[in-house]
CSV table of C-alpha atoms in Angstrom, one decimal:
chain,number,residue,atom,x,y,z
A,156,UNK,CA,0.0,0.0,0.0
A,157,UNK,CA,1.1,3.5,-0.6
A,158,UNK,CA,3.0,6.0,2.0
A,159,UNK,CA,2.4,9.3,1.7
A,160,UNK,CA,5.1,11.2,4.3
A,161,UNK,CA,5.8,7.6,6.4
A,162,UNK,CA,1.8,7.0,6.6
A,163,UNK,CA,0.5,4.0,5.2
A,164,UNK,CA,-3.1,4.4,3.8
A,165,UNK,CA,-5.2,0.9,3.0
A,166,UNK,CA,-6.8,2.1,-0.2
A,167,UNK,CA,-5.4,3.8,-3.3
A,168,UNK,CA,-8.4,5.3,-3.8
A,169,UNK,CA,-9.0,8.8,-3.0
A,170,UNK,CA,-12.6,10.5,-2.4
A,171,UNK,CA,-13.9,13.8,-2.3
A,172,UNK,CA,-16.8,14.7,-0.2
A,173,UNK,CA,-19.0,17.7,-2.5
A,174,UNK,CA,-21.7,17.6,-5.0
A,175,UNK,CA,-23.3,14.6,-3.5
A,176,UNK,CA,-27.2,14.3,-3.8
A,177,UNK,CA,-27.7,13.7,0.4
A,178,UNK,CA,-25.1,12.9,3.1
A,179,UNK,CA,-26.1,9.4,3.5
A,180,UNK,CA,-25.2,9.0,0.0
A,181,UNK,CA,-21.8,10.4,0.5
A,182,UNK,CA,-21.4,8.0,3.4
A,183,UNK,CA,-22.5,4.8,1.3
A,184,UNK,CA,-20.2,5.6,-1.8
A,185,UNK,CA,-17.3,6.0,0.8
A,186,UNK,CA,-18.1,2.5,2.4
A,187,UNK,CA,-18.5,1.0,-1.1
A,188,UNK,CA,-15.6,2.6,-3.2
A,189,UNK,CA,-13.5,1.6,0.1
A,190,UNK,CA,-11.7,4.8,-0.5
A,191,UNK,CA,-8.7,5.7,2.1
A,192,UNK,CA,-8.7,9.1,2.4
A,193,UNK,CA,-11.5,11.6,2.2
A,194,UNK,CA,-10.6,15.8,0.9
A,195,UNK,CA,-12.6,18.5,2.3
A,196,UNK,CA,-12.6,22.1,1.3
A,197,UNK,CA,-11.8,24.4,4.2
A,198,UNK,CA,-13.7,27.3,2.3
A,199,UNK,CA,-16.7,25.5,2.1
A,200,UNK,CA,-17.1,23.9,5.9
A,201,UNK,CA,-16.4,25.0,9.6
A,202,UNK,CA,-15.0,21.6,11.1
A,203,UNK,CA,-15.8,20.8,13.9
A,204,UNK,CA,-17.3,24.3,15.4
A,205,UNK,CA,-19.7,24.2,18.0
A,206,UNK,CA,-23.1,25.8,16.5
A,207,UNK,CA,-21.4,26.6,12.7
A,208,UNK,CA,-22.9,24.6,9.6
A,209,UNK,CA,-19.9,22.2,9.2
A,210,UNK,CA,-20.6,20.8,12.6
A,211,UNK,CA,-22.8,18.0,11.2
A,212,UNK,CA,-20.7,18.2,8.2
A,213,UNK,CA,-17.5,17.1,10.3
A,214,UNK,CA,-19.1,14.6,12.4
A,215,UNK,CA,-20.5,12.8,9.6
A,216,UNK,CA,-16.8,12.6,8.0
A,217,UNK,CA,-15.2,11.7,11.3
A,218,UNK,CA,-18.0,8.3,11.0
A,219,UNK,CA,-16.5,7.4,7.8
A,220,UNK,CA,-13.5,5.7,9.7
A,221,UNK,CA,-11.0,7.1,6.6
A,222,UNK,CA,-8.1,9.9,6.7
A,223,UNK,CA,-8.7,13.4,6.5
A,224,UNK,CA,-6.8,15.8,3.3
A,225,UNK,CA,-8.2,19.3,3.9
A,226,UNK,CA,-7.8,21.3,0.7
A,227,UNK,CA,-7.5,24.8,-0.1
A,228,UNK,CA,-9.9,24.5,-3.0
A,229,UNK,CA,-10.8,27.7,-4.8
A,230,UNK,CA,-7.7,30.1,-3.7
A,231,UNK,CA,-5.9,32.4,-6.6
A,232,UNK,CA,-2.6,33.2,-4.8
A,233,UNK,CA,0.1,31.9,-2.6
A,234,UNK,CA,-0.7,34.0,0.3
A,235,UNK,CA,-4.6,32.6,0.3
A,236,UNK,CA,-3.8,29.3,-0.1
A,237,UNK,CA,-1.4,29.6,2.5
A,238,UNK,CA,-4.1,31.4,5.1
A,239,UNK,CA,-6.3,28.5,4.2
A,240,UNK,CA,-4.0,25.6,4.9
A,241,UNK,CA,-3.5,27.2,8.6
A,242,UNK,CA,-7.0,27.4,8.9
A,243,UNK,CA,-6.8,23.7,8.0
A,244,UNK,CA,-4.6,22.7,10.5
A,245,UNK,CA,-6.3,24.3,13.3
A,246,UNK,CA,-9.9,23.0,12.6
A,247,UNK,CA,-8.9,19.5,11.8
A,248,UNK,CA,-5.1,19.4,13.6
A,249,UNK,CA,-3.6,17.4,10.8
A,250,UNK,CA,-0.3,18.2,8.8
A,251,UNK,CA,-1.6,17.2,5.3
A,252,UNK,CA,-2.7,19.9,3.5
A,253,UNK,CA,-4.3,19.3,-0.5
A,254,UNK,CA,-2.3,22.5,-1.7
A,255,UNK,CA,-4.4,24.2,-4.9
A,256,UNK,CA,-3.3,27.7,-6.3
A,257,UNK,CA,-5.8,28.0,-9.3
A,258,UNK,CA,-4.3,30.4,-12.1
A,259,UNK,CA,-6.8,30.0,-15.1
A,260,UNK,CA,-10.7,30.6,-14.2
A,261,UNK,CA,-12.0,28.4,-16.9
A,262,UNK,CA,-9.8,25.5,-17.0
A,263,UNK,CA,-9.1,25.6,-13.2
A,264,UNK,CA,-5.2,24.6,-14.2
A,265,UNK,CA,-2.9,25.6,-11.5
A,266,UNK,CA,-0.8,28.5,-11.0
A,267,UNK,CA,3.0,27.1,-11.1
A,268,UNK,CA,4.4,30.0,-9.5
A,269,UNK,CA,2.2,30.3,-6.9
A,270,UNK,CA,2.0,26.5,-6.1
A,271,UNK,CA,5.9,26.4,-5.8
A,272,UNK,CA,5.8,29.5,-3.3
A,273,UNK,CA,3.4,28.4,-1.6
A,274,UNK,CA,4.6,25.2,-1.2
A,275,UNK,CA,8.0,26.4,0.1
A,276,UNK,CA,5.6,28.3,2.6
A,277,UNK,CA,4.2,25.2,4.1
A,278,UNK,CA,6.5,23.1,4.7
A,279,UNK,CA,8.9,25.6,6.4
A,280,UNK,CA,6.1,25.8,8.7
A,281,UNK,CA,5.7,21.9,9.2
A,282,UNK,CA,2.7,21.1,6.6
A,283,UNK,CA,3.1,18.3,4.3
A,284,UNK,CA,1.7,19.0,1.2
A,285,UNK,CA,-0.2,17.4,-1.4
A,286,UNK,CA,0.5,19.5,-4.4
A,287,UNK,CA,-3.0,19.5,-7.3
A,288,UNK,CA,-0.2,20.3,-10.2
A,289,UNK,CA,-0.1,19.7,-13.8
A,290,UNK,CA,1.8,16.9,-15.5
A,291,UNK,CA,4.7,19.3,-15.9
A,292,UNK,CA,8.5,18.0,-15.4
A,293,UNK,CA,9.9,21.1,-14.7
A,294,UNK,CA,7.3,21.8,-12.2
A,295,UNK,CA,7.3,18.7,-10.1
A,296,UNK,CA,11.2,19.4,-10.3
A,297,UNK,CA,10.5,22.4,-8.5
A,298,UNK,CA,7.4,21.8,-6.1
A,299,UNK,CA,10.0,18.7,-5.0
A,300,UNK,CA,12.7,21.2,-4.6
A,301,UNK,CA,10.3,23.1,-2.0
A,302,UNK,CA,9.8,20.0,0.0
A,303,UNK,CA,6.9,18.5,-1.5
A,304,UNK,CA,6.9,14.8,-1.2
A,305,UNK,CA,4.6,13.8,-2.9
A,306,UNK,CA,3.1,15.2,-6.6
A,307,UNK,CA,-0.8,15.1,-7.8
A,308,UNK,CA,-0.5,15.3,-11.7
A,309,UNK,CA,-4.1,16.4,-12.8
A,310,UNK,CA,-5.6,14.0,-15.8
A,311,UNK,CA,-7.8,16.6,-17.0
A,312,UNK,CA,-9.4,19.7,-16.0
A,313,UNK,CA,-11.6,19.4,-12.9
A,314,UNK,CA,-14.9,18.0,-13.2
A,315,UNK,CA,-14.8,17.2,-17.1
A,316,UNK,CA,-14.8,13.7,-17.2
A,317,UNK,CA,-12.1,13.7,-19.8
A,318,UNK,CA,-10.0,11.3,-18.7
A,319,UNK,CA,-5.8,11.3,-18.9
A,320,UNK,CA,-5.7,13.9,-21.3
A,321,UNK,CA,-1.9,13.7,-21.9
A,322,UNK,CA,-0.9,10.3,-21.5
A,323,UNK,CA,2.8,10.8,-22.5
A,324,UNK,CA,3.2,13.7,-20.0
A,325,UNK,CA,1.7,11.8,-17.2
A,326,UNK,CA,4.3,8.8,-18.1
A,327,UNK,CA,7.2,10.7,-18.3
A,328,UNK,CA,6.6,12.4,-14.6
A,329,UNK,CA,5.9,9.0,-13.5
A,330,UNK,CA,9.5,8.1,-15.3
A,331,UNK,CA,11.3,11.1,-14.2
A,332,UNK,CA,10.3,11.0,-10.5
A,333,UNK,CA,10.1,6.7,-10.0
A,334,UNK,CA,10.1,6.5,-6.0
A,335,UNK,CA,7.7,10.1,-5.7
A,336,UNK,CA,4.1,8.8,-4.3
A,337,UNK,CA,2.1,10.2,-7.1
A,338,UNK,CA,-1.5,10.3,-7.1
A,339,UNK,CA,-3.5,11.4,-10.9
A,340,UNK,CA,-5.9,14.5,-9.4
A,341,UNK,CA,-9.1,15.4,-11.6
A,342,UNK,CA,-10.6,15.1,-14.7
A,343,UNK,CA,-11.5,11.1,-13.9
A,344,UNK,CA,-14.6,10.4,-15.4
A,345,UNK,CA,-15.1,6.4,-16.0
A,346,UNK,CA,-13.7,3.6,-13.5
A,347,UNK,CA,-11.6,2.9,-17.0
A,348,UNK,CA,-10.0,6.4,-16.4
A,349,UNK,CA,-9.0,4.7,-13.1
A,350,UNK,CA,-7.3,1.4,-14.1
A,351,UNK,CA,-5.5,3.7,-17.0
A,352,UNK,CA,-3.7,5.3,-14.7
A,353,UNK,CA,-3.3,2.3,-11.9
A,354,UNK,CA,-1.6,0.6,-14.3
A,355,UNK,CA,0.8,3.2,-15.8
A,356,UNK,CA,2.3,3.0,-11.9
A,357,UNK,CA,0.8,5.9,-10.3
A,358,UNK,CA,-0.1,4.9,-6.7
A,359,UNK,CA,-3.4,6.2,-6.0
A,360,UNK,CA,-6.3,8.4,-7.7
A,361,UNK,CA,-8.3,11.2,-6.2
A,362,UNK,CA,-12.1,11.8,-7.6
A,363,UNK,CA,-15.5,13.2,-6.7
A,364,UNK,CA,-17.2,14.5,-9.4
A,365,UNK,CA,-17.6,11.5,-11.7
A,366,UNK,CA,-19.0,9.4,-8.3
A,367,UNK,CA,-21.1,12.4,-7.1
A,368,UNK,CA,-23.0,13.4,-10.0
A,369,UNK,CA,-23.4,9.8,-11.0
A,370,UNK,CA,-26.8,8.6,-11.6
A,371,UNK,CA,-26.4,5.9,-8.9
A,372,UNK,CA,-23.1,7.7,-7.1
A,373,UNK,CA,-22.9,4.6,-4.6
A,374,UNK,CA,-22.4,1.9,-7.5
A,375,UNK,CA,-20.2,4.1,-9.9
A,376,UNK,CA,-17.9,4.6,-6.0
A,377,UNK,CA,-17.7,0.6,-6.2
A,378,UNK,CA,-17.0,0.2,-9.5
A,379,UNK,CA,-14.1,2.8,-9.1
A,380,UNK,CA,-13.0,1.2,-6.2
A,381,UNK,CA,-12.7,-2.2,-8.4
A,382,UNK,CA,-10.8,-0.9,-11.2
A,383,UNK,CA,-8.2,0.9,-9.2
A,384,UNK,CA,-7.5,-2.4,-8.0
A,385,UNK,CA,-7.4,-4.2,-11.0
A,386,UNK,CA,-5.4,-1.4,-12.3
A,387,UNK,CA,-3.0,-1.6,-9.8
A,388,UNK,CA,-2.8,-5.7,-9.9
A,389,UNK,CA,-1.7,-4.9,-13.4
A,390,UNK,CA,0.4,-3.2,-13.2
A,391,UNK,CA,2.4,-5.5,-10.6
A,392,UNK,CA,1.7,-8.3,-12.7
A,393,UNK,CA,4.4,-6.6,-15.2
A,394,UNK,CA,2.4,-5.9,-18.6
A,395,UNK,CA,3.6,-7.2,-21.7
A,396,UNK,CA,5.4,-3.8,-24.0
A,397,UNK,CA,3.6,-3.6,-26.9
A,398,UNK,CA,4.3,-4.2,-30.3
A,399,UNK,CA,4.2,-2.6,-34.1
A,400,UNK,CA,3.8,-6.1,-35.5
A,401,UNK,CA,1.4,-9.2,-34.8
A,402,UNK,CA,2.9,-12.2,-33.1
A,403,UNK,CA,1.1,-15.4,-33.2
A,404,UNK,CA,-0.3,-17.0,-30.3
A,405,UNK,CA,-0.4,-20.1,-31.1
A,406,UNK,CA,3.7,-21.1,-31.9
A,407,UNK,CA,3.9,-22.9,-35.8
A,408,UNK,CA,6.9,-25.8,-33.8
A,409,UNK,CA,4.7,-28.6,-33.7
A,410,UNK,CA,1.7,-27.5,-36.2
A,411,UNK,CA,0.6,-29.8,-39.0
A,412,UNK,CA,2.0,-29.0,-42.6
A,413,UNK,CA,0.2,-30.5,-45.4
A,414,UNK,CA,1.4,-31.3,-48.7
């Protein structure tokens, strides 16, 4: 199972906790997907704040038995970010911090010079930080270099469904960077998306929309759950390389010539 700065987490399946159609539909697509850790956005709830909204909010995620990764979803600069990730630690006294700098409005892609300051931020002052970054070399190089330890390559823009968008990107930072936990962030939108990326080494995935707005969010949480583990089984199982020309199956020593 993965480690993600010396913790072990029992799934390699990653869950976030908005959109869904009722609370006790989050908490069944949690228990079906068997997902490890669950991300919260700081903006969006109060923790665990006596007589605030996220009260009930927080409780209910504290029953789901996984680990916590507060985010700071929805920040445009290093120094908001940064104020949201404190925030983070005091409501929910953990470490981990989901660090997001958004620098495009549409696309939601993240803003590489803010991440990397920000990043450098945090984990002077202790956090340890799970970077949402593109599939950029350079920029894992340098997010690393602030004392990240651990990268989260989008596959798409957020909430698109698209899929890996740039496979060869996403296989060459898995390349470059072979002993970096890695976890593909966004843009899943079939449990095929999943496996895709299980079994091009990456160690875990992190999704909510495809599961939240799913017709039947509990079922499409399960069958996300199985592919990331089929994924992952193939990938151990060492794939075969493929191949420009076609190789027969069945071998010709041994066949039947007639003359």
């Amino acid at each position: 199972m993965p480690l993600f700065y010396g913790r072990e987490i029992m799934s390699r399946m990653m869950l976030g906790t908005t959109q869904y159609p009722s609370p006790a539909i989050m908490a069944e697509a949690f228990g079906r997907s068997g997902a490890g850790i669950a991300t919260v956005s700081v903006r969006r709830e109060a923790g665990g704040a006596e007589g605030q909204g996220g009260g009930a909010f927080w409780q209910l995620v504290q029953r789901l038995g996984v680990t916590l990764l507060p985010n700071t979803a929805g920040c445009h600069s290093a120094r908001e970010a940064v104020t949201t990730a404190q925030m983070a630690r005091e409501l929910f006294d953990t470490r981990w911090i989901k660090l997001e700098v958004i620098g495009h409005a549409d696309t939601l892609q993240p803003d590489p010079f803010g991440l990397v300051e920000a990043a450098r931020i945090l984990t002077e002052e202790g956090f340890e930080v799970f970077p949402y970054t593109t599939e950029d070399v350079v920029l894992g190089e340098r997010l690393l270099q602030a004392g990240c330890k651990v990268l989260m390559p989008w596959g798409a823009p957020i909430g698109t469904g698209l899929g890996l968008n740039n496979v060869y990107g996403l296989r060459s930072l898995r390349a470059q960077f072979p002993d970096v936990p890695m976890v593909v962030d966004a843009g899943l939108g079939l449990p095929s998306h999943a496996a895709a990326a299980m079994e091009m080494g990456f160690d875990a995935v992190l999704l909510n929309t495809a599961v939240a707005r799913a017709g039947d969010p509990a079922a499409m949480a399960e069958a996300f759950g199985e592919a990331v583990r089929a994924g992952r089984r193939g990938f151990e199982a060492d794939p075969m390389a493929p191949r420009d020309m076609a190789a027969p199956s069945t071998p010709l020593i041994g066949k039947a010539f007639l003359e």
